[in-house]
PDB file of C-alpha atoms in Angstrom:
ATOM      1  CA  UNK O   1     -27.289 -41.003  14.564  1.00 49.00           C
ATOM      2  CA  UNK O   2     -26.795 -43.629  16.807  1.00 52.00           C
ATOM      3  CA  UNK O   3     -23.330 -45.540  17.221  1.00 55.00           C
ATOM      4  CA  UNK O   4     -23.120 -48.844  16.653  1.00 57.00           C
ATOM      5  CA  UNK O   5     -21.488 -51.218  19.747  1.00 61.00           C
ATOM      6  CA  UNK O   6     -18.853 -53.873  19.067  1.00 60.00           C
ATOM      7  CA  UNK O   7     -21.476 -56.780  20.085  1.00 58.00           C
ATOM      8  CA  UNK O   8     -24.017 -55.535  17.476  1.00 55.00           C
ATOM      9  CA  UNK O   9     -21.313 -55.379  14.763  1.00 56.00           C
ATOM     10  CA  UNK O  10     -20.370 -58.344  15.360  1.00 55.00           C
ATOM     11  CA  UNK O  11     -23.521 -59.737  14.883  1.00 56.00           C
ATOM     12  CA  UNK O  12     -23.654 -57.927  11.687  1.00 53.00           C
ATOM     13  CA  UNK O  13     -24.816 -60.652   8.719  1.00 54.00           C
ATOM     14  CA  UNK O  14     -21.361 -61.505   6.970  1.00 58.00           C
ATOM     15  CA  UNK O  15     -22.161 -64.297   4.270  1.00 59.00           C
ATOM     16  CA  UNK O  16     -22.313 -62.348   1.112  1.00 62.00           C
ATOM     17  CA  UNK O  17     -25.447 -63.112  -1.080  1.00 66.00           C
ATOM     18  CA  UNK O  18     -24.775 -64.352  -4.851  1.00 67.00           C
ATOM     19  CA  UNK O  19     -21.793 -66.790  -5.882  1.00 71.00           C
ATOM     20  CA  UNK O  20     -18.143 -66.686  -4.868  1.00 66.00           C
ATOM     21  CA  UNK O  21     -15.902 -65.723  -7.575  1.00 68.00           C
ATOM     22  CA  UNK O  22     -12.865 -68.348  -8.084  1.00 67.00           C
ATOM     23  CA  UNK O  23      -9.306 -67.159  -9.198  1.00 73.00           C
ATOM     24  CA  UNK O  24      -8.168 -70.626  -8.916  1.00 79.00           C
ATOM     25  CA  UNK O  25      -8.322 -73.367 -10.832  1.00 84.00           C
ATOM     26  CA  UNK O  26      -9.501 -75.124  -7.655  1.00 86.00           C
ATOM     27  CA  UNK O  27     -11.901 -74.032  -5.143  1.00 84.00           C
ATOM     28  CA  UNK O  28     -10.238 -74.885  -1.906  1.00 85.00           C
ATOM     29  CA  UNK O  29      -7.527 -72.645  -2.262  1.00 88.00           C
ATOM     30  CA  UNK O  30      -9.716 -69.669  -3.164  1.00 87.00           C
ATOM     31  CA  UNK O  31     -11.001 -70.895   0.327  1.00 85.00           C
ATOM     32  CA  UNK O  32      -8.340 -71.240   1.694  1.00 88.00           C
ATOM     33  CA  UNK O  33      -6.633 -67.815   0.372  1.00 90.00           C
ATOM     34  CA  UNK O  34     -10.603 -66.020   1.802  1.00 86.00           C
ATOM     35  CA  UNK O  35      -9.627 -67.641   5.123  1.00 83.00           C
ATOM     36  CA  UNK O  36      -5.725 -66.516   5.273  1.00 90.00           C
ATOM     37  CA  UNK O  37      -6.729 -62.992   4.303  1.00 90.00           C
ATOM     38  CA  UNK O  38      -9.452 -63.081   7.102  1.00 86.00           C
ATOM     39  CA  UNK O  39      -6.706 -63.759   9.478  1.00 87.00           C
ATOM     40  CA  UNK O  40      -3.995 -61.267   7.945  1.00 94.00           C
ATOM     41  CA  UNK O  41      -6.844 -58.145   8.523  1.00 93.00           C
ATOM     42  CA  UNK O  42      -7.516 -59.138  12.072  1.00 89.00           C
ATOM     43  CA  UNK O  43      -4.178 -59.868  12.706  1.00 94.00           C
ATOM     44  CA  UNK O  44      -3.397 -55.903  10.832  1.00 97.00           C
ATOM     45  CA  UNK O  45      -5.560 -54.734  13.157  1.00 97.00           C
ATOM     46  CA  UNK O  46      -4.506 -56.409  16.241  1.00 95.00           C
ATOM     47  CA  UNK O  47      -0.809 -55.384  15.320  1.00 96.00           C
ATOM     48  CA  UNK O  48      -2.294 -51.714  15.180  1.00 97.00           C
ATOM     49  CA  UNK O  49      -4.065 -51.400  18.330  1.00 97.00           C
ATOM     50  CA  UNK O  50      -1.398 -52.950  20.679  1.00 93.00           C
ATOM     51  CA  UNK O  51       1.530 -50.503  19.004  1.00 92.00           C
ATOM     52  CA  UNK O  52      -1.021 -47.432  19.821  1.00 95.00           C
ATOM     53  CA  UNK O  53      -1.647 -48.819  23.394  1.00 93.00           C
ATOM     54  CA  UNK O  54       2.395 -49.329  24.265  1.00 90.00           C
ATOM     55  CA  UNK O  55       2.632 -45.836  22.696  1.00 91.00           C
ATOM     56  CA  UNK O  56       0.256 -44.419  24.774  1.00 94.00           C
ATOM     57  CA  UNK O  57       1.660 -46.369  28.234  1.00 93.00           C
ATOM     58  CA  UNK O  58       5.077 -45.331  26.500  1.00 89.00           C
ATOM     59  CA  UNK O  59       4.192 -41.604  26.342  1.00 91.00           C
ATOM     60  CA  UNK O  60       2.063 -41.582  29.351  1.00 95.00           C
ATOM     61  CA  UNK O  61       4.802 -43.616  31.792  1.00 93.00           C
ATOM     62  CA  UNK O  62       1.600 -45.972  32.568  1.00 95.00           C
ATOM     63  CA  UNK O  63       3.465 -49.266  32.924  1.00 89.00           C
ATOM     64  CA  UNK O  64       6.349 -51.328  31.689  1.00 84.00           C
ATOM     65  CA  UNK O  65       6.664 -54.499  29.306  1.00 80.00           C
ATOM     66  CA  UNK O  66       7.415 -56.045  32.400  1.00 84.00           C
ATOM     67  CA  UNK O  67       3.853 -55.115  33.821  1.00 89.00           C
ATOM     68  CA  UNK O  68       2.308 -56.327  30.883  1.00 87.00           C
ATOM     69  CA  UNK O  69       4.336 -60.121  31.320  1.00 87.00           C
ATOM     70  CA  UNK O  70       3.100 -60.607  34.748  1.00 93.00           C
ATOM     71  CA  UNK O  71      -0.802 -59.398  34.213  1.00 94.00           C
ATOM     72  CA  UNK O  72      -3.071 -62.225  35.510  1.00 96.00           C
ATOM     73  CA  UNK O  73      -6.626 -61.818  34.315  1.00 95.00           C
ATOM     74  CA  UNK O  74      -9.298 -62.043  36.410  1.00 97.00           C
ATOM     75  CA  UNK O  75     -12.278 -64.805  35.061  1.00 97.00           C
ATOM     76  CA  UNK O  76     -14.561 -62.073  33.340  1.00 98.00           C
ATOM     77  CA  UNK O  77     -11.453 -60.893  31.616  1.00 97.00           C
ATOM     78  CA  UNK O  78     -10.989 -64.656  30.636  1.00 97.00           C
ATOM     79  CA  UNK O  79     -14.394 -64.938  29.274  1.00 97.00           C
ATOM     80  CA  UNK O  80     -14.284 -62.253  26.943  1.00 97.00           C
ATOM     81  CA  UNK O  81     -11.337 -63.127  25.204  1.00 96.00           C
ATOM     82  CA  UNK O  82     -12.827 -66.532  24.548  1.00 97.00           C
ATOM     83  CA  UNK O  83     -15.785 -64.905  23.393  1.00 96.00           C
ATOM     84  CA  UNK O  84     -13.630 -63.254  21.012  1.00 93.00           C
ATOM     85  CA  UNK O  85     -11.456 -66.075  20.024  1.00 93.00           C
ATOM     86  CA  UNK O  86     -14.924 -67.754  18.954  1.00 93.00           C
ATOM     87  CA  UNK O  87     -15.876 -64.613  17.079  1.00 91.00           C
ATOM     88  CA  UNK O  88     -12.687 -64.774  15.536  1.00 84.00           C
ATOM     89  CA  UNK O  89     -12.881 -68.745  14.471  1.00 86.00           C
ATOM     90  CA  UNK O  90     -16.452 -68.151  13.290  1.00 84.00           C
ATOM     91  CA  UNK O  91     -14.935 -64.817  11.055  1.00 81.00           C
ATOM     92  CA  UNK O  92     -12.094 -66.852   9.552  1.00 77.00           C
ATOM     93  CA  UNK O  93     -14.147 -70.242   8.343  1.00 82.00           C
ATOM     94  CA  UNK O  94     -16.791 -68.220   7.606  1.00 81.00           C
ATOM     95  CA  UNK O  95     -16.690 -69.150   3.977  1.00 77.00           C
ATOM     96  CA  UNK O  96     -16.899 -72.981   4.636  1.00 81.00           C
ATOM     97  CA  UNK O  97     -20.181 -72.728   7.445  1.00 81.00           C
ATOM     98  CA  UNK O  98     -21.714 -70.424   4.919  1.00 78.00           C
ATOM     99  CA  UNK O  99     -20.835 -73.481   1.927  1.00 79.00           C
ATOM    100  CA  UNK O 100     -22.227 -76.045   4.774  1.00 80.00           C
ATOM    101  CA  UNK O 101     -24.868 -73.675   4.986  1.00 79.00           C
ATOM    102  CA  UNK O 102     -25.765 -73.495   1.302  1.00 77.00           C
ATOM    103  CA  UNK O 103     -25.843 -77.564   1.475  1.00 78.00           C
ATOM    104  CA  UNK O 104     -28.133 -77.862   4.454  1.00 77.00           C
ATOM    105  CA  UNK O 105     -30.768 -75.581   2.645  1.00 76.00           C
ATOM    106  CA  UNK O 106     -30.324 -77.411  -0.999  1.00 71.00           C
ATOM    107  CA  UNK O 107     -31.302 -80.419   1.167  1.00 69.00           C
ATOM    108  CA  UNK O 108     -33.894 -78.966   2.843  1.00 70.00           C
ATOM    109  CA  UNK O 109     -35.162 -77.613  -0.801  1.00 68.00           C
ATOM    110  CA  UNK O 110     -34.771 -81.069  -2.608  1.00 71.00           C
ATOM    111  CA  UNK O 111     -36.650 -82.992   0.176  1.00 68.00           C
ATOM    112  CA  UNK O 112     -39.324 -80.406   0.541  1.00 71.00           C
ATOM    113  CA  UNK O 113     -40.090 -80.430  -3.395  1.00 70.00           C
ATOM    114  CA  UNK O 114     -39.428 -85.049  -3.480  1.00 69.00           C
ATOM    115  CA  UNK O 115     -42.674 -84.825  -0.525  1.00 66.00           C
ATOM    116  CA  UNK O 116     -44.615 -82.024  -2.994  1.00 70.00           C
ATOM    117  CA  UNK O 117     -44.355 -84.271  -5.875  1.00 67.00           C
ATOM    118  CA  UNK O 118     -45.594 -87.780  -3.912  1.00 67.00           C
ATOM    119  CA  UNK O 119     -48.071 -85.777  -2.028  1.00 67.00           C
ATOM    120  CA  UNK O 120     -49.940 -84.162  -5.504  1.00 74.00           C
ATOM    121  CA  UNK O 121     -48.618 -86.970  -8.114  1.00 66.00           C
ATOM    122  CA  UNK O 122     -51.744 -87.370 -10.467  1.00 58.00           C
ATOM    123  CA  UNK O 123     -51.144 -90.978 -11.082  1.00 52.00           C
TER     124      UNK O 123
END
């Protein structure tokens, strides 16, 4: 079975299919709580990897904190953290481009069916 890379999961389809449930009485902060949780997990996770790496480097006598403070990246190093700061944005108000989403094809679905009934209105 073959592994998965990190591109292809993040490419991986993350709008859910059927309604949101609310626990609110009002929507946005459901939203908002969906988008605060998004950024607690990644942040979990973030917290998690960088306390294994200064382990490691710890354990291993790899390099300092001081090494780490003075690190300049080079551009491609640049590039992929933006990459991942967009994949990151996109994660976290997921819920509101899906909603936007959800709008732009209701539109799509009301205008389509408004030119269906002028084009075969038996008047």
């Amino acid at each position: 079975m073959r592994e998965s890379s990190a591109d292809e999961q993040l490419e991986l389809q993350r709008k859910a299919k059927g309604k949101r449930p609310y626990y609110f009485s009002n929507p946005d902060v459901d939203k908002l709580l969906s988008m605060i949780m998004a950024l607690t997990g990644e942040l979990a996770i973030a917290r998690d990897r960088i306390d294994t790496l200064e382990r490691v480097a710890a354990a291993k006598e790899l390099f300092s904190s001081e090494d780490i403070e003075n690190f300049e990246l080079d551009a491609k190093a640049l590039e992929a953290r933006a990459s991942r700061h967009r994949q990151l944005l996109r994660e976290v108000n997921r819920i509101i481009i899906g909603e936007l989403e959800d709008l732009e094809e209701a539109d799509e679905e009301d205008y389509s069916a408004i030119v269906e009934q002028v084009e075969y209105d038996d008047r």
